[in-house]
PDB file of C-alpha atoms in Angstrom:
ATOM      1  CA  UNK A   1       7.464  -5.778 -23.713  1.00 54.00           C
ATOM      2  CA  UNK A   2       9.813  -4.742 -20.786  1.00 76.00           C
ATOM      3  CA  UNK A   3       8.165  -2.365 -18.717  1.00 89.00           C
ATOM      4  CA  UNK A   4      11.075  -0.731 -17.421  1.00 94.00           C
ATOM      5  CA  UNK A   5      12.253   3.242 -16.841  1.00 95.00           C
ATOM      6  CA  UNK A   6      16.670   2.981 -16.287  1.00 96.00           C
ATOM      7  CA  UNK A   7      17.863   5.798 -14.405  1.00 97.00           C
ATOM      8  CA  UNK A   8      21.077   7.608 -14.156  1.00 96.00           C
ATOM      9  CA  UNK A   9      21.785  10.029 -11.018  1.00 97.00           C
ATOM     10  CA  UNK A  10      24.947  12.299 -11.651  1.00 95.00           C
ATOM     11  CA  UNK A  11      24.219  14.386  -8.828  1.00 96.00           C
ATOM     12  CA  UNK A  12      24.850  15.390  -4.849  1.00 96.00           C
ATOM     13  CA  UNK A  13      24.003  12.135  -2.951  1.00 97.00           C
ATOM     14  CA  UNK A  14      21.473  14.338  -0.636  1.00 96.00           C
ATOM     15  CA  UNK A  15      19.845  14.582  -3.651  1.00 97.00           C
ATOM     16  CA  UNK A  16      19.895  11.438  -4.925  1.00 97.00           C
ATOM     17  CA  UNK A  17      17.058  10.206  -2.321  1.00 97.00           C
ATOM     18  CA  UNK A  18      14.139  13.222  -3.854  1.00 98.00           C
ATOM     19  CA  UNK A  19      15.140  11.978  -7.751  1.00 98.00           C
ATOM     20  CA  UNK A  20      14.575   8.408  -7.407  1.00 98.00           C
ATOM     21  CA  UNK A  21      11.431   9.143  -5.455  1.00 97.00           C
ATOM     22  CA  UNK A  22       9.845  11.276  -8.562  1.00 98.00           C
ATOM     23  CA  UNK A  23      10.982   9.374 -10.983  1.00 98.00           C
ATOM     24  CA  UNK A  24       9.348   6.289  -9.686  1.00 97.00           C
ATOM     25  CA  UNK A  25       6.521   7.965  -8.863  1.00 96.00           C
ATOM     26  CA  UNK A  26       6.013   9.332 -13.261  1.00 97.00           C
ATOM     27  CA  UNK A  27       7.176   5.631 -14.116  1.00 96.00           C
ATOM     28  CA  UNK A  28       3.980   3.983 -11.443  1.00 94.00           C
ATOM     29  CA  UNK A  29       2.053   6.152 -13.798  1.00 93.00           C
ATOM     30  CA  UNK A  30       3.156   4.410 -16.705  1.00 94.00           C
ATOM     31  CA  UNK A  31       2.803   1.338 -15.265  1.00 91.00           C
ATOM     32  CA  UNK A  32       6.984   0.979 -15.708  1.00 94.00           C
ATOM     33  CA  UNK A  33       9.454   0.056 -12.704  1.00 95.00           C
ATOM     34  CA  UNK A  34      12.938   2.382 -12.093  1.00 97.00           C
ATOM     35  CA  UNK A  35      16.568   0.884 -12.619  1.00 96.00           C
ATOM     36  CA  UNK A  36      19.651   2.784 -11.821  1.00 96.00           C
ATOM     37  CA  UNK A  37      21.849   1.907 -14.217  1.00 93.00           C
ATOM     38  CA  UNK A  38      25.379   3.180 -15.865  1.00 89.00           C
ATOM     39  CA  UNK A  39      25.492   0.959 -18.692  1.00 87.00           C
ATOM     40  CA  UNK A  40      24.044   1.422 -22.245  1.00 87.00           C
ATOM     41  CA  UNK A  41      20.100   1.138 -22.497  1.00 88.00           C
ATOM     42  CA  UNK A  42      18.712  -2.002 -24.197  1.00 88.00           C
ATOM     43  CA  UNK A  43      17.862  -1.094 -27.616  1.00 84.00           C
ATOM     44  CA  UNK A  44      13.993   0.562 -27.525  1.00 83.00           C
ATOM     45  CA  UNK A  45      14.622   1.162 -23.491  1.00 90.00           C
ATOM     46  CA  UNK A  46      13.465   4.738 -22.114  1.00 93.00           C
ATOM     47  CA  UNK A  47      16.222   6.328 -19.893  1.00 94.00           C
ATOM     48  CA  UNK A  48      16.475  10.026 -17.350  1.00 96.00           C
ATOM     49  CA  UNK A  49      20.117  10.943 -17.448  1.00 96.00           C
ATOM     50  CA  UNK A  50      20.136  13.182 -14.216  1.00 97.00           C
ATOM     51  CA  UNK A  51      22.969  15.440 -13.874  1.00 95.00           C
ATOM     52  CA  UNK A  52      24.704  18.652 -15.013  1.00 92.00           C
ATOM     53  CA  UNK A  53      24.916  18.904 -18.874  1.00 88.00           C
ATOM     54  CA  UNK A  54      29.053  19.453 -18.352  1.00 87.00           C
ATOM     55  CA  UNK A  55      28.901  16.004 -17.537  1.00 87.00           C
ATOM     56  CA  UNK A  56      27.767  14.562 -20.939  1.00 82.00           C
ATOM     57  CA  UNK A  57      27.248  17.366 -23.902  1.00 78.00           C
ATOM     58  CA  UNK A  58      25.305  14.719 -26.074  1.00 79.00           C
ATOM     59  CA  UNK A  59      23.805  11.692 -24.353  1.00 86.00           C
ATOM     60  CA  UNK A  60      23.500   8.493 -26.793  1.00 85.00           C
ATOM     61  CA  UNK A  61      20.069   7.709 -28.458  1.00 82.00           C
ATOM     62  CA  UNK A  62      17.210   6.886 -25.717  1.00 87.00           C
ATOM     63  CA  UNK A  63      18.909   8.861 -23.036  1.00 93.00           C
ATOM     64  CA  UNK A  64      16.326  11.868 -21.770  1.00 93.00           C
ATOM     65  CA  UNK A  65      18.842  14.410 -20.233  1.00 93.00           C
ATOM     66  CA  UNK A  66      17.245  16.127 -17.393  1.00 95.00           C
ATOM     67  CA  UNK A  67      19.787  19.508 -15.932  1.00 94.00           C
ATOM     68  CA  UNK A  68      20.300  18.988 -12.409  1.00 95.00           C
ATOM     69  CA  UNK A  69      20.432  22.794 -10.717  1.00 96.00           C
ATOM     70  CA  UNK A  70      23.885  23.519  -8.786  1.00 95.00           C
ATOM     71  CA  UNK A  71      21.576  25.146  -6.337  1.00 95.00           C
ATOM     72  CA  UNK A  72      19.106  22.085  -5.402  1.00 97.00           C
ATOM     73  CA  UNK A  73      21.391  20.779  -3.043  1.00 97.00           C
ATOM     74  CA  UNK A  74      21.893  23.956  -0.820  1.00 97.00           C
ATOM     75  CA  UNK A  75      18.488  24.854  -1.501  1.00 97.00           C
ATOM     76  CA  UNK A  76      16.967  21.519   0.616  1.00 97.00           C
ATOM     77  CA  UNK A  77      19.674  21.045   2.582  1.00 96.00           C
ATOM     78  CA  UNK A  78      17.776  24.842   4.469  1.00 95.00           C
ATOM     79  CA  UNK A  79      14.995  25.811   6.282  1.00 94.00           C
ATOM     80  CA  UNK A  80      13.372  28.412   3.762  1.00 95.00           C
ATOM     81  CA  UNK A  81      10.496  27.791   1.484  1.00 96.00           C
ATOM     82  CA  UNK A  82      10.708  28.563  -2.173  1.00 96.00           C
ATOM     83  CA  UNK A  83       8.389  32.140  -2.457  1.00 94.00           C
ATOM     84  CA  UNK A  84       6.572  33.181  -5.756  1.00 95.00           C
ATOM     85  CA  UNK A  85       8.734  35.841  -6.397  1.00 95.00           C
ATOM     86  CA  UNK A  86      11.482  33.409  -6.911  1.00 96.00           C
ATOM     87  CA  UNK A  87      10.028  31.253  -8.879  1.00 96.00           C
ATOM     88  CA  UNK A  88      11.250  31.085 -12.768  1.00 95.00           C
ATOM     89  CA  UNK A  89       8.868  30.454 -15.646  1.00 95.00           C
ATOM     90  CA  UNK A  90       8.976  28.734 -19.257  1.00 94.00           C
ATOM     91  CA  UNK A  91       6.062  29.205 -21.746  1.00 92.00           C
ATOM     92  CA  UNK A  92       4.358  25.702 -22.985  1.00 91.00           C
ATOM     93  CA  UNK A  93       2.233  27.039 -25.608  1.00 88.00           C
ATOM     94  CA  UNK A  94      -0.211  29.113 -23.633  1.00 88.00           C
ATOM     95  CA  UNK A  95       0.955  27.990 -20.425  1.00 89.00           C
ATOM     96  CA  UNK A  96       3.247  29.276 -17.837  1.00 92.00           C
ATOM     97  CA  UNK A  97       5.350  26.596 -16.062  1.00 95.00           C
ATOM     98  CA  UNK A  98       7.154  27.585 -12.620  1.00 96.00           C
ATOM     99  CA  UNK A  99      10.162  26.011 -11.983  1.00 97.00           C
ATOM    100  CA  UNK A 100      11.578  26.162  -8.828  1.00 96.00           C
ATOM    101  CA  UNK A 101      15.587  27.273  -9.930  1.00 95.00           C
ATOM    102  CA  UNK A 102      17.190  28.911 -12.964  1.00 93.00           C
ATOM    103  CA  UNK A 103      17.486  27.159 -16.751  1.00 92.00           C
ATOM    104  CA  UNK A 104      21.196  26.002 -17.704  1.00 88.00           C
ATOM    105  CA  UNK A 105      22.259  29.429 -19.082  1.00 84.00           C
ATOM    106  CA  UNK A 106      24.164  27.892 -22.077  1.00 74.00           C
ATOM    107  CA  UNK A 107      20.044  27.239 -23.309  1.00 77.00           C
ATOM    108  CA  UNK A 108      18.806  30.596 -24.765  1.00 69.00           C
ATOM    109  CA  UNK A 109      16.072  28.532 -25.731  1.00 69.00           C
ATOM    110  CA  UNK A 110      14.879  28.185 -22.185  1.00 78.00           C
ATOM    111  CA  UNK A 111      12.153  30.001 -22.270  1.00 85.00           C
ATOM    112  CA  UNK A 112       9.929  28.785 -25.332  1.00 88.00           C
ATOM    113  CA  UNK A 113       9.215  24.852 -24.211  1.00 90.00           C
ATOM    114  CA  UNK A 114       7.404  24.100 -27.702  1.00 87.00           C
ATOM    115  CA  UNK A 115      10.332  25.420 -30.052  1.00 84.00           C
ATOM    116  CA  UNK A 116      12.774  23.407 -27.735  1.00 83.00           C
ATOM    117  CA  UNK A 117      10.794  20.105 -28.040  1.00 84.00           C
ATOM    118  CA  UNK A 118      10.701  20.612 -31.804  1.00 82.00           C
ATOM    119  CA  UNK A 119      14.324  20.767 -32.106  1.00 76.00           C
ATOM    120  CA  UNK A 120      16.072  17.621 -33.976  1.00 66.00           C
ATOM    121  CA  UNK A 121      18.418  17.095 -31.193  1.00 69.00           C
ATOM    122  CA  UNK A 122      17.696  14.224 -29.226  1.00 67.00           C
ATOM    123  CA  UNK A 123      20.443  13.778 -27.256  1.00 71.00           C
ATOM    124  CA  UNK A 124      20.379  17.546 -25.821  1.00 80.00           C
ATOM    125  CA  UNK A 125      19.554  18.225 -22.366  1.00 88.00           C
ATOM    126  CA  UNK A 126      16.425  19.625 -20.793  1.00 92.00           C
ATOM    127  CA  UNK A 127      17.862  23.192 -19.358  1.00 92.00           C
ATOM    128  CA  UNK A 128      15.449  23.200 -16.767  1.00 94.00           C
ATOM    129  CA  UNK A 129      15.446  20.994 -13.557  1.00 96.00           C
ATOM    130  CA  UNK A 130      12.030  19.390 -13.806  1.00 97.00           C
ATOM    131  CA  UNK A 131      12.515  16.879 -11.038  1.00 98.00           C
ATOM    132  CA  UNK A 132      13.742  18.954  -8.255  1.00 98.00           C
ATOM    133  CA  UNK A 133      11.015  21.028  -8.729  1.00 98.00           C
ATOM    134  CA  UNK A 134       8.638  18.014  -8.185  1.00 98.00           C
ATOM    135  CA  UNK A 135       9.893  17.120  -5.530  1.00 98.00           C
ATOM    136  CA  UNK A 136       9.026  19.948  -3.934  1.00 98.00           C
ATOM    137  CA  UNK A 137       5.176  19.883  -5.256  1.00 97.00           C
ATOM    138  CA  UNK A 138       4.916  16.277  -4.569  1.00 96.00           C
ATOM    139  CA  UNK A 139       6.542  16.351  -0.841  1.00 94.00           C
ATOM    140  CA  UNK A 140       4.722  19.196   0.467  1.00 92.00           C
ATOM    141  CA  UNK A 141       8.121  20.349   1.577  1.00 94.00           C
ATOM    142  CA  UNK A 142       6.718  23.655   2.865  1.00 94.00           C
ATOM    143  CA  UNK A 143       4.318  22.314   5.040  1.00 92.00           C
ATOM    144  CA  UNK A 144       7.712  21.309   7.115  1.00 90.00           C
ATOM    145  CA  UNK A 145       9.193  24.738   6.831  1.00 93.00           C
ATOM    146  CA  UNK A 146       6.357  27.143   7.316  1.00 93.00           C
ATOM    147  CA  UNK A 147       4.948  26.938  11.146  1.00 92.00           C
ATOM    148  CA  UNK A 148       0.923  28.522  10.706  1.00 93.00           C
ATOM    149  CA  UNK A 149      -1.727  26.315  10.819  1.00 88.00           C
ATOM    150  CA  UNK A 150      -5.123  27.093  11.022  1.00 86.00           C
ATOM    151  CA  UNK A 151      -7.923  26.228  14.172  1.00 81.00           C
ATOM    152  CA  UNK A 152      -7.742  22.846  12.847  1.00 74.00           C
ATOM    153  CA  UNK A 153      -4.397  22.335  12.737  1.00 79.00           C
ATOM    154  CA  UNK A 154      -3.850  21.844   9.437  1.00 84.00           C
ATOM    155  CA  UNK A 155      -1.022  24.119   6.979  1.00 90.00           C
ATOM    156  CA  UNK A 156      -3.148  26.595   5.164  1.00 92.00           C
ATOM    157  CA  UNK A 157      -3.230  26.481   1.115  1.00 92.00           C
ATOM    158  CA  UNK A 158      -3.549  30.071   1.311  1.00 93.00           C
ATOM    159  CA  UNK A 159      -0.032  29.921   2.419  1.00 94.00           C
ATOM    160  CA  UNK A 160       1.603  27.450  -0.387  1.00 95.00           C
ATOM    161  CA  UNK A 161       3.538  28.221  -3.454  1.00 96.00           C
ATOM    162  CA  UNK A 162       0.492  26.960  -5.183  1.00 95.00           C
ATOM    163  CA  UNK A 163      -1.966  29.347  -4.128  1.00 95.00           C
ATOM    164  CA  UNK A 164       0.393  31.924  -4.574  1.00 95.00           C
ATOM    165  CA  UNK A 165       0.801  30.979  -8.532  1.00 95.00           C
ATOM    166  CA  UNK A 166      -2.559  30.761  -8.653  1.00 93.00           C
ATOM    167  CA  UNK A 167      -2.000  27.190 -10.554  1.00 92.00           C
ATOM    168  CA  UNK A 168      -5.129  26.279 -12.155  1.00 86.00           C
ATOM    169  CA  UNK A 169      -4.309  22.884 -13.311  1.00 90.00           C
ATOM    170  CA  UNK A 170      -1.699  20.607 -10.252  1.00 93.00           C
ATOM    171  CA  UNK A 171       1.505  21.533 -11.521  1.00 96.00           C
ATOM    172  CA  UNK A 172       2.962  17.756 -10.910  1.00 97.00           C
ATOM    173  CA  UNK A 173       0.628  16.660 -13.470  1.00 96.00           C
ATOM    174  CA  UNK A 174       2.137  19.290 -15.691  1.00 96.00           C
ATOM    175  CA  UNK A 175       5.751  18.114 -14.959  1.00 97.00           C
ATOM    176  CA  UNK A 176       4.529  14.765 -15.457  1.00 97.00           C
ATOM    177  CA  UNK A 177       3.145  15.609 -19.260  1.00 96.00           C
ATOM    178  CA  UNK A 178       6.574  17.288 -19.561  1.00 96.00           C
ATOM    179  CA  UNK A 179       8.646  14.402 -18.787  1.00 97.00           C
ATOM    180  CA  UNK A 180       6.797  11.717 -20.491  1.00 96.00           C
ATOM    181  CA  UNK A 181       7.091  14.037 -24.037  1.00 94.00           C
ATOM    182  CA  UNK A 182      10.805  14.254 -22.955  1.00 94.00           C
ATOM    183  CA  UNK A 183      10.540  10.815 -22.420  1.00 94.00           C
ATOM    184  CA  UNK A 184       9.503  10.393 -25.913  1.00 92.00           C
ATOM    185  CA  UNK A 185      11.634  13.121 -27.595  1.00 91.00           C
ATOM    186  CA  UNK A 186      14.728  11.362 -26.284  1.00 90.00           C
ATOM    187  CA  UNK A 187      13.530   8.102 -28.453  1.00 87.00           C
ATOM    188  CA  UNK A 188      13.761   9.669 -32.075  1.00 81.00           C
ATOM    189  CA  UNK A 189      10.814   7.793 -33.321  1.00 78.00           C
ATOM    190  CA  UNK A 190      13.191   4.251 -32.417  1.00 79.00           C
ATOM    191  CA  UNK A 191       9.854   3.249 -30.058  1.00 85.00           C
ATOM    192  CA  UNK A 192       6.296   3.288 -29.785  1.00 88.00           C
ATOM    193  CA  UNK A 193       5.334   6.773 -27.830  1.00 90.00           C
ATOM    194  CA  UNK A 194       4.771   6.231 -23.821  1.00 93.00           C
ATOM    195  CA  UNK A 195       1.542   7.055 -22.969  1.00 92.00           C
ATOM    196  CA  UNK A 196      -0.124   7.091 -19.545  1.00 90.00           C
ATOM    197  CA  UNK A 197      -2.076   3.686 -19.563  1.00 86.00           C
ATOM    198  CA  UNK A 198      -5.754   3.310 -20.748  1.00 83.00           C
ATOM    199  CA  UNK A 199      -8.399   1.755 -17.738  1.00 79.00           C
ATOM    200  CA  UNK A 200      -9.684  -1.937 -18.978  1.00 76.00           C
ATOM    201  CA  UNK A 201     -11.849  -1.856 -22.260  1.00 77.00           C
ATOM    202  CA  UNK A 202     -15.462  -2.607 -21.331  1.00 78.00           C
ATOM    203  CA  UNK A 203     -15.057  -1.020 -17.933  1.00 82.00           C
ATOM    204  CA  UNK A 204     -18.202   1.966 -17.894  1.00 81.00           C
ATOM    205  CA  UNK A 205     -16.559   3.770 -14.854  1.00 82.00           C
ATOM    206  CA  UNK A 206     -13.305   3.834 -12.288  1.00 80.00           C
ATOM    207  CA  UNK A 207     -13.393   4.299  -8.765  1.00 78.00           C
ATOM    208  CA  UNK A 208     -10.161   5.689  -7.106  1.00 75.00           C
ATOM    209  CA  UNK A 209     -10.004   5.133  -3.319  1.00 71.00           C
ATOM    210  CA  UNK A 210      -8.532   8.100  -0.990  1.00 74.00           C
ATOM    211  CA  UNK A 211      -7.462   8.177   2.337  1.00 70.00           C
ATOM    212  CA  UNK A 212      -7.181  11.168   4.503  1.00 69.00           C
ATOM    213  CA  UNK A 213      -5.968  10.054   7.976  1.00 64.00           C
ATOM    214  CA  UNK A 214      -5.689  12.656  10.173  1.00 58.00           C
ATOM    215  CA  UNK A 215      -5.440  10.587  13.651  1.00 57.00           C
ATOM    216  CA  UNK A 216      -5.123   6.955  13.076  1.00 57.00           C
ATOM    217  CA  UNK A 217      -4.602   6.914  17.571  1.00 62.00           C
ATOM    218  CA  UNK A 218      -6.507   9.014  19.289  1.00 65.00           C
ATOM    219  CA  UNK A 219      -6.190  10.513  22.575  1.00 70.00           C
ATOM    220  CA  UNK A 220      -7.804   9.045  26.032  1.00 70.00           C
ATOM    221  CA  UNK A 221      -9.550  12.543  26.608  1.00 73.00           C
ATOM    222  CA  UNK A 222     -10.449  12.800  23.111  1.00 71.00           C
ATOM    223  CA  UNK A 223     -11.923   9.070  23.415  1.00 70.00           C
ATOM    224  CA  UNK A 224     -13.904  10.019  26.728  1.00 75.00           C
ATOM    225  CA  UNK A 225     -15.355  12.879  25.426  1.00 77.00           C
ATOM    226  CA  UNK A 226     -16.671  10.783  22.436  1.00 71.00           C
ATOM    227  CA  UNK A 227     -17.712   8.289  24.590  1.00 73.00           C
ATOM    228  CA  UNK A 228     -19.774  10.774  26.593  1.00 79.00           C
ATOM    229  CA  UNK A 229     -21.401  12.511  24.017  1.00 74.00           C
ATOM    230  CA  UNK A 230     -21.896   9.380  21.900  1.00 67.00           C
ATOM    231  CA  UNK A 231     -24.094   7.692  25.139  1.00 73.00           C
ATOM    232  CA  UNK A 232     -25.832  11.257  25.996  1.00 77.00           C
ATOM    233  CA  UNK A 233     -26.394  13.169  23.023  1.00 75.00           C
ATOM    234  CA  UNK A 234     -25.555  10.956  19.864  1.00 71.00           C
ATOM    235  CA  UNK A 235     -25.468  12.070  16.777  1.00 67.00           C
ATOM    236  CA  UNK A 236     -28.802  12.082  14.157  1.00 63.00           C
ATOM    237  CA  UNK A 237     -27.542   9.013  12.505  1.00 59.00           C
ATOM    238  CA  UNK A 238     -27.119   7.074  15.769  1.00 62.00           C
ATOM    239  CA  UNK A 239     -30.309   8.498  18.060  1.00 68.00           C
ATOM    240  CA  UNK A 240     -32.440   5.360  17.145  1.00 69.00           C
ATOM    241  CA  UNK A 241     -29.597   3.017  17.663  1.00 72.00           C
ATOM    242  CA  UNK A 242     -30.464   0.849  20.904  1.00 77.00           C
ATOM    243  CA  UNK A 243     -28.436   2.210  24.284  1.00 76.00           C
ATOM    244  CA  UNK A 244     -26.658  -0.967  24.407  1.00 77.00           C
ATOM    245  CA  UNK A 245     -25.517  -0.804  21.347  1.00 75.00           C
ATOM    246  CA  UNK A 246     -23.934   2.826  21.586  1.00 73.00           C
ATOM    247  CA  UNK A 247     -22.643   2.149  25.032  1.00 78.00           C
ATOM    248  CA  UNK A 248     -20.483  -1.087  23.368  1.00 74.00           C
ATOM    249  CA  UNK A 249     -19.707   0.737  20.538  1.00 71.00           C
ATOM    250  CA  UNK A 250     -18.408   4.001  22.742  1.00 72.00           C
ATOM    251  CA  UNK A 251     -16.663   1.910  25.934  1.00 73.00           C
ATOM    252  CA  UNK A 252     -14.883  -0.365  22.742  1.00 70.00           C
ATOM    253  CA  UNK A 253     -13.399   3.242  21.378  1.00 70.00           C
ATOM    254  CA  UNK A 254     -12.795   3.884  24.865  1.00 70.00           C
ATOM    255  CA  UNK A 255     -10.607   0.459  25.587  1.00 70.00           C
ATOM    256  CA  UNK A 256      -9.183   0.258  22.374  1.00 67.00           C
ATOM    257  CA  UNK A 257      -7.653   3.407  21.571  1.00 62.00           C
ATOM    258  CA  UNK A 258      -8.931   3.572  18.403  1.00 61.00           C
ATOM    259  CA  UNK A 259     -11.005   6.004  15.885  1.00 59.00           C
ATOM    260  CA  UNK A 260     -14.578   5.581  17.040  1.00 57.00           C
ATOM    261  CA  UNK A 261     -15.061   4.773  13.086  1.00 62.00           C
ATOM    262  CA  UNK A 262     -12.408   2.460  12.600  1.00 68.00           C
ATOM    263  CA  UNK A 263     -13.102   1.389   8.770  1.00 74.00           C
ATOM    264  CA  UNK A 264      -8.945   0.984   7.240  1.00 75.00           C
ATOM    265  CA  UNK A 265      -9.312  -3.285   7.205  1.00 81.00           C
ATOM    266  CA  UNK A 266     -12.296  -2.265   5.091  1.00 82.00           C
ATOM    267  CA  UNK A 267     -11.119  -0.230   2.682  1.00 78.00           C
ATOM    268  CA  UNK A 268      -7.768  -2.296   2.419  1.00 79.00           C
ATOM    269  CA  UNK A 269     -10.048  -5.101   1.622  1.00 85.00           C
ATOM    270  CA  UNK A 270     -12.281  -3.082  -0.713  1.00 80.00           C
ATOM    271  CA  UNK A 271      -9.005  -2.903  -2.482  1.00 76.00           C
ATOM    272  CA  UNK A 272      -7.737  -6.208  -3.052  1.00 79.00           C
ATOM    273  CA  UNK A 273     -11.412  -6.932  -4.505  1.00 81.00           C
ATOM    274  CA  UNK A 274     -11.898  -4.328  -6.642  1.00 70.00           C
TER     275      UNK A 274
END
């Protein structure tokens, strides 16, 4: 089976960029690649029309319309981050989904996401603009707008649209569930569902590798202090270790440049094994 998502962009070219980008990152989770394309889908093929509804009333069969907001552009193209009291909101059963700009206004049934993805209308477009939205989630755009960090440095959650929601579940993973039944809604029954792949049969557990690199080069004061403290007053773990030892290990961090605890070939070959 072809394992591919076709895409359609109808929208500013600065925006062009942040759609692809979500979209291929919902279609990695289905284990599909992203096409652009502007010709008709392959029978069975899933498809995200992006663009204003104007554009195309009634999209043919397979063809998941997705409303592009007239403000998205103008909106990224500034400096100010997107506050809760600006946010907009659709009920999904018993949830309350934030989107980031206003529903089409020729949709009164904007607000009620379950009646909407009941309706026998396949070709109608999504009134809200999903994907922009993402974007924003999934690019941490506010960490680039809003200057405070805390004594480490580091953007405060306190401070994101997030906390301010008070989001219980991560809202990307609640666009994602939204565009895959979209996905789905667009196909009229012609194709098997798309689901978010299973792990292997057999396999009793997963382990999901994370990095958080917060300086991958580090400083030549930082590295002498480190060396200092690493051949006078090591750590617990590394009291016992022999003085040669820690001086090689701490005069190597000191030459090099490098994290004291340089481990990335590791877990890039923990990786390809596993």
């Amino acid at each position: 089976m072809d394992k591919t998502l076709f895409l359609s962009l109808h929208c500013a070219d600065s925006l062009k960029p942040k759609i692809r980008y979500v979209v291929e990152t919902f279609a990695a989770v289905l284990g599909r690649g992203v096409v652009e394309t502007e010709a008709p889908l392959p029978d069975g093929a899933p498809g995200v029309w992006y663009g204003s509804p104007a554009e195309a009333p009634s999209l043919p069969a397979g063809w998941a319309g997705f409303h592009a907001a007239p403000d998205a552009p103008a909106f990224f193209a500034g400096d100010q981050p997107r506050r809760a009291g600006e946010v907009h909101f659709a009920r999904w059963g018993r949830r309350r989904i934030p989107f980031l700009f206003p529903p089409h206004p020729a949709d009164p049934a904007a607000s009620q996401l379950l009646p909407w993805l009941a309706c026998d209308a396949p070709g109608r477009h999504f009134p809200w603009d999903v994907l922009a939205s993402a974007f924003y989630f999934l690019s941490n755009r506010e960490e680039l707008l809003i200057p405070d960090r805390d004594r480490h440095g580091r953007f405060p959650y306190a401070l994101s649209l997030a906390a301010q929601l008070r989001l219980e579940k991560p809202i990307v993973d609640v666009y994602l569930d939204l565009f895959i039944a979209l996905l789905n809604r667009a196909a009229g029954g012609s194709r098997p569902p798309l689901e978010i792949p299973p792990w292997a049969t057999g396999v009793p557990f997963v382990v999901c590798l994370t990095h958080d690199v917060d300086e991958v080069r580090k400083p030549f004061l930082s590295r002498l202090k480190f060396t200092c403290r690493h051949l006078l007053r090591p750590a617990n773990g590394h009291r016992r270790t022999p003085l040669g030892e820690r001086a090689r290990f701490a005069l190597g961090t000191l030459v090099s440049r490098r994290d004291p605890y340089w481990t990335f070939p590791t877990f890039l070959a923990w990786e390809k094994q596993f």
